[in-house]
Coordinates of C-alpha atoms in Angstrom, one line a residue:
Chain A
M1 CA 103.7 23.5 96.0
T2 CA 100.6 24.3 93.9
T3 CA 101.6 24.6 90.2
I4 CA 99.9 27.1 88.0
M5 CA 99.6 27.9 84.3
V6 CA 98.5 31.3 83.2
V7 CA 96.7 31.5 79.8
D8 CA 96.3 35.0 78.4
D9 CA 97.3 36.6 75.2
H10 CA 98.5 39.8 76.9
P11 CA 102.1 39.5 78.2
M12 CA 101.6 42.3 80.7
W13 CA 98.7 40.5 82.3
R14 CA 100.5 37.2 82.3
D15 CA 103.5 38.7 84.0
G16 CA 101.5 40.7 86.5
V17 CA 99.3 37.8 87.6
G18 CA 102.3 35.4 87.5
R19 CA 104.3 37.7 89.8
D20 CA 101.4 38.0 92.2
L21 CA 101.0 34.3 92.4
T22 CA 104.7 33.6 92.8
E23 CA 104.8 36.1 95.7
H24 CA 102.1 34.2 97.4
G25 CA 103.8 30.8 97.2
F26 CA 102.5 29.4 94.0
E27 CA 104.7 28.0 91.3
V28 CA 104.0 29.3 87.8
V29 CA 105.2 26.4 85.7
A30 CA 103.9 27.6 82.3
T31 CA 102.3 30.5 80.5
A32 CA 100.4 30.3 77.2
D33 CA 99.0 32.8 74.8
S34 CA 96.7 30.6 72.7
V35 CA 94.4 27.6 72.8
A36 CA 97.0 25.5 71.0
A37 CA 99.9 26.5 73.4
A38 CA 97.6 26.0 76.4
A39 CA 96.9 22.4 75.3
N40 CA 100.5 21.6 74.6
R41 CA 101.8 23.0 77.8
A42 CA 99.1 21.5 79.9
A43 CA 100.1 18.1 78.5
A44 CA 103.8 18.8 79.3
T45 CA 103.4 20.3 82.8
K46 CA 100.1 19.0 84.1
P47 CA 99.5 22.1 86.3
D48 CA 97.3 21.9 89.3
V49 CA 95.4 25.1 88.4
V50 CA 95.0 27.0 85.1
L51 CA 94.1 30.7 85.1
M52 CA 92.2 31.0 81.9
D53 CA 91.5 34.2 79.9
M54 CA 88.3 34.2 77.8
H55 CA 89.8 36.0 74.8
L56 CA 92.5 34.2 72.9
P57 CA 93.8 34.7 69.3
D58 CA 92.8 31.2 68.1
G59 CA 89.6 30.7 70.1
N60 CA 88.0 31.4 73.5
G61 CA 88.5 30.2 77.0
A62 CA 85.8 27.6 76.7
Q63 CA 87.6 25.9 73.8
A64 CA 90.9 26.2 75.7
T65 CA 89.2 24.6 78.8
V66 CA 88.2 21.6 76.7
A67 CA 91.7 21.3 75.2
V68 CA 93.4 21.6 78.6
L69 CA 91.2 19.0 80.3
E70 CA 91.7 16.6 77.4
H71 CA 95.4 16.7 77.9
S72 CA 95.4 17.0 81.7
P73 CA 92.1 15.8 83.2
A74 CA 93.2 16.4 86.8
T75 CA 93.9 20.1 86.2
R76 CA 91.4 22.5 87.7
I77 CA 90.5 25.6 85.7
L78 CA 89.6 29.1 87.0
V79 CA 88.3 31.4 84.4
L80 CA 89.2 35.1 84.5
S81 CA 86.8 37.1 82.4
A82 CA 87.6 40.7 81.4
S83 CA 84.2 41.9 80.2
S84 CA 80.7 40.6 79.6
E85 CA 81.4 37.2 77.9
R86 CA 78.8 35.4 79.9
E87 CA 77.9 32.8 77.3
D88 CA 81.6 31.9 76.8
V89 CA 82.1 31.7 80.6
L90 CA 79.1 29.4 80.8
E91 CA 80.5 27.2 78.1
A92 CA 83.8 27.0 80.0
V93 CA 82.0 26.1 83.2
K94 CA 79.9 23.4 81.4
A95 CA 83.1 22.1 79.9
G96 CA 84.6 21.7 83.4
A97 CA 86.0 25.0 84.6
S98 CA 85.3 25.3 88.3
G99 CA 84.5 28.9 88.6
Y100 CA 85.2 32.4 87.3
L101 CA 86.4 35.7 88.5
V102 CA 86.2 39.1 86.9
K103 CA 89.5 40.6 86.0
S104 CA 88.9 43.6 88.3
A105 CA 89.0 41.3 91.3
S106 CA 91.6 42.3 93.8
Q107 CA 94.8 40.5 94.4
A108 CA 93.5 39.1 97.6
E109 CA 90.4 37.8 95.9
L110 CA 92.5 36.2 93.2
V111 CA 94.9 34.5 95.6
E112 CA 92.0 33.2 97.7
A113 CA 90.2 31.9 94.6
V114 CA 93.3 30.1 93.3
T115 CA 93.9 28.5 96.7
A116 CA 90.2 27.4 96.8
T117 CA 90.4 26.1 93.3
A118 CA 93.5 24.1 94.0
E119 CA 91.7 22.6 97.0
G120 CA 88.9 21.4 94.7
Q121 CA 86.3 24.0 95.6
A122 CA 84.2 25.7 93.0
I123 CA 84.5 29.5 92.9
F124 CA 80.9 30.3 93.3
T125 CA 80.5 34.0 92.9
P126 CA 77.1 35.6 92.6
G127 CA 77.8 36.0 88.9
L128 CA 78.4 32.3 88.4
A129 CA 75.2 31.5 90.4
G130 CA 73.2 33.7 88.1
L131 CA 74.7 32.0 85.0
V132 CA 74.0 28.5 86.4
L133 CA 70.4 29.4 87.4
G134 CA 69.8 30.9 84.0
E135 CA 71.1 27.8 82.3
Y136 CA 68.9 25.5 84.2
R137 CA 65.9 27.7 83.4
R138 CA 66.9 27.6 79.7
M139 CA 67.2 23.8 79.8
A140 CA 63.8 23.5 81.4
T141 CA 62.2 25.2 78.4
V142 CA 64.0 23.0 75.8
P143 CA 61.8 20.1 74.7
T144 CA 63.5 16.8 75.7
G145 CA 62.1 14.6 72.9
D146 CA 63.4 11.1 72.8
G147 CA 66.9 11.9 74.1
P148 CA 68.1 11.3 77.7
D149 CA 66.7 13.8 80.2
L150 CA 68.7 16.8 81.1
P151 CA 69.4 17.1 84.8
K152 CA 67.2 19.4 86.8
L153 CA 67.9 21.4 90.0
T154 CA 66.0 20.5 93.2
D155 CA 63.9 23.2 94.8
R156 CA 66.5 23.4 97.6
E157 CA 69.4 23.8 95.1
T158 CA 67.5 26.5 93.3
E159 CA 66.8 28.3 96.6
V160 CA 70.5 28.1 97.6
L161 CA 71.7 29.3 94.2
R162 CA 69.3 32.3 94.4
F163 CA 70.8 33.3 97.7
V164 CA 74.3 33.0 96.4
A165 CA 73.4 35.1 93.4
K166 CA 72.1 37.7 95.7
G167 CA 75.5 37.9 97.4
L168 CA 74.9 35.8 100.6
S169 CA 77.9 33.8 101.8
A170 CA 77.5 30.0 102.4
K171 CA 77.4 30.7 106.1
Q172 CA 74.6 33.3 105.7
V173 CA 72.6 31.0 103.5
G174 CA 73.1 28.2 106.1
T175 CA 71.8 30.5 108.8
R176 CA 68.7 31.5 106.7
L177 CA 67.9 27.9 105.9
G178 CA 68.9 26.4 109.2
V179 CA 71.5 24.1 107.7
S180 CA 75.3 24.0 108.0
H181 CA 77.4 25.9 105.5
R182 CA 78.8 22.5 104.4
T183 CA 75.4 21.5 103.3
V184 CA 75.0 24.7 101.4
E185 CA 78.4 24.1 99.7
N186 CA 77.3 20.6 98.8
H187 CA 74.2 21.9 97.1
V188 CA 76.2 24.4 95.2
Q189 CA 78.8 21.8 94.1
S190 CA 76.1 19.4 93.0
S191 CA 74.4 22.1 90.8
L192 CA 77.7 22.6 89.0
R193 CA 78.4 18.9 88.6
K194 CA 74.9 18.4 87.1
L195 CA 75.5 21.2 84.7
Q196 CA 78.8 19.6 83.6
L197 CA 76.8 16.4 83.3
S198 CA 74.1 18.2 81.2
N199 CA 76.9 19.3 78.9
R200 CA 77.8 15.7 78.2
V201 CA 74.2 14.8 77.8
E202 CA 73.7 17.6 75.3
L203 CA 76.9 16.6 73.4
A204 CA 75.7 13.0 73.3
R205 CA 72.3 14.1 72.0
Y206 CA 73.9 16.3 69.4
A207 CA 76.1 13.4 68.3
M208 CA 73.1 11.1 68.1
E209 CA 71.0 13.6 66.2
H210 CA 73.8 14.2 63.7
G211 CA 74.7 10.5 63.4
L212 CA 78.1 10.8 64.9
D213 CA 79.7 8.1 67.0
Chain B
M1 CA 82.2 38.3 48.6
S2 CA 79.6 41.1 48.4
T3 CA 82.2 43.5 46.9
A4 CA 83.0 41.1 44.1
T5 CA 79.3 41.0 43.1
L6 CA 79.1 44.8 43.3
Q7 CA 82.0 45.2 40.9
R8 CA 80.6 42.8 38.3
D9 CA 77.2 44.4 38.0
S10 CA 76.7 47.4 40.2
S11 CA 73.3 48.2 38.9
G12 CA 71.7 44.8 39.5
L13 CA 70.0 45.1 36.1
L14 CA 71.7 42.1 34.4
P15 CA 68.6 39.9 34.8
L16 CA 66.5 42.6 33.2
W17 CA 69.0 42.9 30.3
R18 CA 68.8 39.1 29.8
A19 CA 65.0 39.1 29.9
A20 CA 65.0 41.8 27.2
Q21 CA 67.0 39.5 24.9
V22 CA 64.4 36.8 25.2
F23 CA 61.9 39.5 24.1
R24 CA 64.3 40.3 21.2
L25 CA 64.2 36.7 20.1
A26 CA 60.4 36.6 20.2
S27 CA 60.2 39.8 18.2
L28 CA 62.7 38.4 15.7
I29 CA 60.6 35.3 15.1
Y30 CA 57.5 37.4 14.7
A31 CA 59.4 39.7 12.2
G32 CA 60.5 36.6 10.3
A33 CA 56.9 35.3 10.1
V34 CA 55.6 38.6 8.9
Q35 CA 58.4 38.8 6.3
W36 CA 57.6 35.3 5.0
T37 CA 53.9 36.1 4.7
V38 CA 53.9 39.5 3.1
V39 CA 57.1 39.5 1.0
E40 CA 55.0 39.2 -2.2
H41 CA 53.5 42.7 -1.5
Y42 CA 56.9 44.3 -1.6
V43 CA 58.3 46.1 -4.7
R44 CA 61.8 45.0 -3.9
P45 CA 61.5 41.6 -2.1
L46 CA 65.3 41.0 -2.4
L47 CA 66.1 44.2 -0.6
S48 CA 63.5 43.3 2.1
W49 CA 65.3 40.0 2.7
A50 CA 68.6 41.9 3.0
V51 CA 66.9 44.2 5.6
F52 CA 65.8 41.1 7.4
A53 CA 69.3 39.7 7.3
L54 CA 70.7 42.9 8.8
M55 CA 68.0 42.7 11.6
L56 CA 69.2 39.1 12.3
I57 CA 72.8 40.1 12.4
W58 CA 72.3 43.2 14.5
S59 CA 70.0 41.3 16.9
G60 CA 72.6 38.7 17.4
I61 CA 75.4 41.2 18.1
A62 CA 73.2 43.4 20.4
A63 CA 71.9 40.4 22.3
M64 CA 75.4 39.0 23.0
L65 CA 76.8 42.3 24.1
L66 CA 73.8 43.3 26.3
A67 CA 73.2 39.8 27.9
F68 CA 76.8 39.2 29.0
G69 CA 77.6 42.4 30.8
Y70 CA 79.6 44.1 28.1
R71 CA 80.8 47.3 29.8
R72 CA 80.0 49.8 27.0
R73 CA 76.3 49.4 27.1
R74 CA 75.7 53.1 26.3
Q75 CA 77.4 52.8 22.9
V76 CA 75.6 49.6 22.1
V77 CA 72.2 51.1 23.0
A78 CA 72.9 54.3 21.0
A79 CA 73.9 52.1 18.0
E80 CA 70.8 50.1 18.4
V81 CA 68.6 53.2 18.2
V82 CA 70.5 54.4 15.0
V83 CA 70.4 50.9 13.4
T84 CA 66.6 50.6 14.1
L85 CA 65.8 54.0 12.6
L86 CA 67.9 53.3 9.5
L87 CA 66.4 49.8 9.0
M88 CA 62.9 51.3 9.4
A89 CA 63.8 54.1 6.9
S90 CA 64.9 51.4 4.4
T91 CA 61.2 50.5 4.1
L92 CA 60.8 53.5 1.8
M93 CA 63.2 51.8 -0.6
V94 CA 61.6 48.4 -0.2
G95 CA 58.3 49.9 -1.2
G96 CA 54.9 48.2 -1.2
K97 CA 52.5 47.5 -4.0
N98 CA 49.1 49.4 -4.0
N99 CA 50.3 51.6 -1.1
Y100 CA 50.8 48.5 1.0
F101 CA 52.7 50.3 3.8
D102 CA 50.0 52.9 4.2
R103 CA 48.0 50.3 6.1
H104 CA 50.9 48.2 7.5
Q105 CA 54.0 48.4 9.6
T106 CA 57.6 49.0 8.5
V107 CA 59.8 46.0 7.3
P108 CA 61.4 45.8 10.7
T109 CA 58.1 45.3 12.5
T110 CA 57.0 47.6 15.3
F111 CA 57.4 44.6 17.7
W112 CA 61.1 44.4 16.7
A113 CA 61.6 48.1 16.8
A114 CA 60.4 48.0 20.4
N115 CA 63.7 46.5 21.3
A116 CA 65.4 49.8 21.0
V117 CA 62.8 51.4 23.3
V118 CA 63.3 48.5 25.8
S119 CA 67.1 48.9 25.8
V120 CA 67.0 52.7 26.3
A121 CA 64.4 52.3 29.1
I122 CA 66.5 49.8 31.0
L123 CA 69.7 51.9 30.5
L124 CA 68.3 55.4 31.3
G125 CA 64.9 55.0 33.0
P126 CA 61.3 55.9 32.2
W127 CA 61.8 59.4 30.8
W128 CA 64.3 58.4 28.2
G129 CA 62.3 55.3 27.5
L130 CA 59.3 57.5 26.7
A131 CA 61.4 59.8 24.5
C132 CA 62.8 56.9 22.5
A133 CA 59.3 55.4 22.2
G134 CA 58.2 58.8 20.8
L135 CA 61.1 58.9 18.3
V136 CA 60.7 55.3 17.1
G137 CA 56.8 55.5 17.1
L138 CA 56.6 58.8 15.2
S139 CA 59.3 57.6 12.7
A140 CA 57.3 54.4 12.0
L141 CA 54.1 56.4 11.5
A142 CA 55.9 58.9 9.3
I143 CA 57.5 56.2 7.1
C144 CA 54.1 54.4 6.7
N145 CA 52.4 57.8 6.0
Q146 CA 50.1 57.3 9.0
L147 CA 50.8 60.6 10.8
D148 CA 47.3 61.8 10.0
N149 CA 46.0 58.6 11.6
I150 CA 48.0 59.2 14.8
G151 CA 44.9 59.1 17.1
F152 CA 43.7 55.7 15.8
D153 CA 47.0 53.8 15.2
A154 CA 48.2 51.7 18.2
T155 CA 51.9 52.0 17.5
L156 CA 52.7 55.0 19.5
P157 CA 50.6 54.2 22.6
I158 CA 52.1 50.7 22.7
L159 CA 55.7 51.9 22.4
L160 CA 55.1 54.6 25.0
T161 CA 53.7 52.1 27.4
V162 CA 56.6 49.8 26.9
G163 CA 59.1 52.6 27.4
L164 CA 57.4 53.8 30.6
A165 CA 56.8 50.4 32.1
V166 CA 60.3 48.9 31.4
G167 CA 61.9 52.2 32.5
M168 CA 60.1 52.3 35.8
G169 CA 60.9 48.6 36.4
A170 CA 64.6 49.3 35.7
Q171 CA 64.5 52.3 38.0
I172 CA 63.0 50.3 40.9
V173 CA 65.6 47.6 40.4
R174 CA 68.4 50.2 40.4
R175 CA 67.1 51.9 43.5
A176 CA 66.6 48.6 45.4
R177 CA 70.1 47.7 44.5
E178 CA 71.5 51.0 45.7
Q179 CA 69.7 50.4 49.0
I180 CA 71.1 46.9 49.3
D181 CA 74.6 48.1 48.6
R182 CA 74.3 50.8 51.2
A183 CA 73.0 48.3 53.7
I184 CA 75.9 45.9 52.9
R185 CA 78.4 48.7 53.3
L186 CA 76.9 49.9 56.5
E187 CA 76.9 46.4 57.9
A188 CA 80.5 45.7 56.9
A189 CA 81.5 49.0 58.4
A190 CA 79.7 48.3 61.6
S191 CA 81.1 44.8 62.1
E192 CA 84.6 46.1 61.3
R193 CA 84.2 48.9 63.8
E194 CA 83.0 46.4 66.4
R195 CA 85.9 44.0 65.7
L196 CA 88.4 46.9 66.0
A197 CA 86.7 48.1 69.2
R198 CA 87.0 44.6 70.6
E199 CA 90.7 44.3 69.8
V200 CA 91.7 47.7 71.0
H201 CA 89.5 47.7 74.0
D202 CA 90.4 44.3 75.2
S203 CA 94.1 45.4 75.5
T204 CA 93.1 48.7 77.0
L205 CA 90.8 47.1 79.5
Q206 CA 93.5 44.6 80.5
V207 CA 96.0 47.4 81.2
L208 CA 93.5 49.5 83.1
A209 CA 92.4 46.5 85.2
L210 CA 96.1 45.8 86.0
V211 CA 96.8 49.4 87.0
R212 CA 93.7 49.4 89.1
R213 CA 94.7 46.2 90.9
R214 CA 98.4 46.9 91.4
G215 CA 97.8 50.6 92.2
A216 CA 95.3 49.8 94.9
E217 CA 97.8 47.3 96.4
I218 CA 100.8 49.6 96.4
G219 CA 98.7 52.2 98.0
G220 CA 99.7 55.8 98.9
P221 CA 99.7 58.2 96.0
T222 CA 99.4 55.2 93.6
A223 CA 96.0 54.6 95.0
E224 CA 94.9 57.8 93.2
L225 CA 96.2 56.3 89.9
A226 CA 94.3 53.1 90.6
R227 CA 91.1 55.1 91.2
L228 CA 91.6 57.0 87.9
A229 CA 92.2 53.8 86.1
A230 CA 89.2 52.2 87.6
E231 CA 87.0 55.2 86.5
Q232 CA 88.4 54.9 83.0
E233 CA 87.9 51.2 83.0
D234 CA 84.2 51.6 84.0
A235 CA 83.6 54.3 81.5
L236 CA 85.2 52.3 78.7
R237 CA 83.3 49.2 79.6
K238 CA 80.0 51.0 79.6
L239 CA 80.8 52.6 76.3
L240 CA 81.6 49.2 74.8
S241 CA 78.5 47.5 76.0
R242 CA 76.5 50.5 74.6
Q243 CA 78.3 50.2 71.3
A244 CA 77.8 46.5 71.0
G245 CA 74.0 47.2 71.1
V246 CA 74.2 49.8 68.3
E247 CA 73.2 48.4 64.9
A248 CA 73.3 49.8 61.4
P249 CA 70.7 52.5 61.0
V250 CA 68.2 50.4 59.0
P251 CA 64.5 51.1 59.6
V252 CA 63.7 49.6 63.0
P253 CA 60.8 47.2 63.5
V254 CA 58.1 48.4 65.9
P255 CA 58.1 47.9 68.8
V256 CA 61.8 48.3 69.6
Q257 CA 63.3 45.5 71.6
R258 CA 66.1 45.8 74.1
D259 CA 68.3 43.4 76.0
L260 CA 67.5 44.1 79.7
R261 CA 70.8 42.4 80.8
S262 CA 73.1 44.7 78.7
R263 CA 71.0 47.8 79.6
L264 CA 71.6 47.0 83.3
E265 CA 75.2 46.4 82.6
E266 CA 75.5 49.8 81.1
V267 CA 73.7 51.6 83.8
L268 CA 74.9 49.9 87.0
P269 CA 78.1 51.0 88.7
T270 CA 80.7 48.2 88.5
Q271 CA 80.8 47.7 92.2
V272 CA 77.3 46.4 92.0
S273 CA 77.3 42.7 91.4
L274 CA 75.0 41.7 88.6
A275 CA 74.0 38.0 88.4
A276 CA 72.2 37.2 85.2
P277 CA 71.7 34.3 82.7
G278 CA 74.1 33.7 79.8
Q279 CA 71.4 34.6 77.2
P280 CA 70.1 38.1 76.6
I281 CA 66.7 38.9 78.0
V282 CA 65.0 40.8 75.2
L283 CA 61.9 42.8 76.0
P284 CA 60.0 45.8 74.6
E285 CA 62.0 49.0 75.1
Q286 CA 59.5 50.7 77.3
M287 CA 59.4 47.7 79.6
T288 CA 63.2 47.5 79.7
D289 CA 63.5 51.2 80.6
E290 CA 60.9 50.8 83.4
I291 CA 62.7 47.8 84.9
V292 CA 66.0 49.6 84.7
A293 CA 64.5 52.6 86.5
V294 CA 63.2 50.3 89.2
V295 CA 66.6 48.8 89.8
C296 CA 68.2 52.2 89.8
A297 CA 65.7 53.5 92.3
A298 CA 66.5 50.5 94.6
I299 CA 70.3 51.0 94.2
D300 CA 70.0 54.8 94.9
N301 CA 68.1 53.9 98.0
T302 CA 71.0 51.7 99.1
A303 CA 73.5 54.4 98.5
K304 CA 71.4 56.8 100.6
H305 CA 70.4 54.7 103.5
A306 CA 72.3 51.4 103.7
G307 CA 75.6 52.8 104.9
A308 CA 79.0 53.5 103.3
D309 CA 80.2 49.8 103.2
A310 CA 77.0 48.3 101.9
R311 CA 77.3 46.3 98.7
S312 CA 74.5 45.9 96.2
Y313 CA 73.6 42.7 94.4
V314 CA 71.2 42.4 91.5
L315 CA 69.8 39.0 90.4
L316 CA 68.1 38.8 87.1
E317 CA 66.0 35.8 86.1
D318 CA 63.8 34.9 83.2
D319 CA 61.7 31.7 83.4
G320 CA 59.9 32.4 80.1
E321 CA 56.7 33.7 81.9
E322 CA 58.0 36.3 84.2
I323 CA 61.0 38.4 84.8
V324 CA 62.3 38.3 88.3
V325 CA 64.6 41.0 89.5
A326 CA 66.0 41.0 93.0
V327 CA 68.0 43.9 94.3
R328 CA 69.6 43.3 97.6
D329 CA 72.1 45.2 99.8
D330 CA 73.9 44.0 102.9
G331 CA 73.6 47.3 104.6
A332 CA 71.8 48.6 107.7
G333 CA 68.3 47.6 106.7
F334 CA 65.3 49.2 108.4
D335 CA 61.9 48.5 110.0
P336 CA 59.4 48.0 107.2
S337 CA 56.7 49.8 109.1
R338 CA 58.7 53.0 108.4
L339 CA 57.6 52.8 104.7
A340 CA 54.0 52.9 105.8
E341 CA 54.8 55.9 108.1
A342 CA 56.5 57.7 105.3
A343 CA 53.6 57.1 103.0
A344 CA 51.2 58.4 105.6
E345 CA 53.4 61.5 106.0
G346 CA 53.2 62.0 102.2
R347 CA 56.8 61.0 101.5
M348 CA 56.3 58.6 98.6
G349 CA 59.9 58.4 97.2
V350 CA 60.6 54.7 97.2
S351 CA 57.0 53.6 97.1
K352 CA 56.2 55.6 94.1
S353 CA 59.3 55.0 92.0
I354 CA 59.4 51.2 92.6
R355 CA 55.8 50.1 93.4
G356 CA 54.1 52.5 91.0
R357 CA 56.3 51.4 88.1
V358 CA 56.0 47.7 88.8
T359 CA 52.2 48.0 89.2
D360 CA 52.0 49.7 85.8
L361 CA 53.8 46.7 84.3
G362 CA 51.3 44.3 85.9
G363 CA 53.9 43.0 88.3
T364 CA 54.3 42.6 92.0
V365 CA 56.9 43.8 94.5
D366 CA 58.1 42.2 97.7
L367 CA 60.3 44.0 100.2
F368 CA 62.3 42.1 102.8
T369 CA 64.1 44.1 105.4
A370 CA 64.8 44.4 109.1
P371 CA 67.3 46.4 111.1
G372 CA 70.8 45.0 110.5
E373 CA 69.6 42.5 107.9
G374 CA 70.0 44.6 104.7
T375 CA 67.3 45.4 102.3
E376 CA 66.0 43.2 99.5
W377 CA 63.4 44.1 96.8
E378 CA 62.1 41.3 94.7
V379 CA 60.1 42.3 91.6
H380 CA 58.0 39.9 89.5
I381 CA 56.9 41.1 86.1
P382 CA 55.0 39.0 83.6
S383 CA 56.9 39.0 80.4
T384 CA 54.1 37.6 78.2
G385 CA 51.5 40.2 79.2
A386 CA 53.9 43.0 78.6
E387 CA 54.5 42.1 75.0
Q388 CA 50.9 42.9 74.2
R389 CA 51.0 46.4 75.7

């Protein structure tokens, strides 16, 4: 059975979401209301999936994502974002979260997303595609200097992401490009992997520039 | 932190008070030199040394009290004026040989007496500074029997100038300080309001989102509740994103800049998916308004023609040189030749509102549509060219 941890500082939301997931055959093994609690409980319970709120009393979802992955690297993280916290969501994704949903998503969408996340898929909503595209564009304008090069998207990957951002499903994108939907999903996954890689490159560069080891 | 500074010296004049005490020291040295040089011309040299000693003592007291933020400045300054006038009057008793004082200044030199004018001007501004300069200057002339020489003697004009200049300087400092205080207070109030709004609204949004979701699932009469909650959630979210953009009412730089992303967030209904970068896209206000109008026209078109179940997707991109906005719906679509027909028939709705605006911005529009394939507008607008407009 897929084990879940719900991280949110609102008890009502935790209970509501937890009940929904339990009804659909998931096992909620822990809840947490802060970054610190999320890290501790992730270490103790090693959940398969964490549903992560962006707004926590002692930090944001991006910090909590880092903390959880440090204590339980195999856990997959799905961010639930309540309002426009795009930069935080992007930070969480770069730190290793595998997708995000807005909180107004329906129960069916939530269950589907948790199932897909547990299977190792990225939850590539149009919103996430827009964020990822924007981030690659931003990185392209940053001078690289002496440091290691930041990863770039291939033209095909950019094309695929733009379709996803415009609301086309993997299947529809595949039809347009004359490739299989698997190929489309691979492009999407690789754009996310590169972004997480870019995060490590940026961190390493930051460490070098600031003389940290 | 800022409030602590405010309490210690609300006027911001402390540096001016301190500078004035440097002036006082210089005037004292000058007075000492004059005393040393001309003491032989006095009838009562011993008394003149006593007057000089009193000047020294008073200067020390006043300098300490004024330079270190003593709270009762008014009393100190009033005492300073009285002491200065009294010491100047003592000149009559010191006396000068051969009408010495008829051609010279009082024992406390005019330079030293200017300290009283400086203090009054800093404390009360230019008008009081002028008044005190008049009082001290006329007293000096009267004591030295120079009133008939008033047009030729430099004492009065110099003191009046000092009173006016220092007073105006102090007034400028005081007003600047008031403006800074007001700005600090406004900023603190605004950020506190924002913080509270975040706290309160985060909880409220959570509850509304929950009611919306559960209500829709339970169905029946509860669906109505869910619909109401959804409306309120949308309204509150729009209000919030508008509020986040509001800044303290300080003078705005020209031209006004707006974040296109948050403007679209405010305007678009929540069922429209908005894909955008993490960073704000800041453009001149007019350009932002035009792009928002283009997107709205395309979305309205979807609502009218694409069918009830059609969803709209907006993709916003900024590559540093141009802004790309794609508006797509998955609705019925249409034969693009119909647009040309409509234009030929004089129906210019979509063409005018979308193409006209984009052309004005120096951009280009592409339309992709076919029956059953949805409709997609893709707009390219140069961001660099627009900044010069």
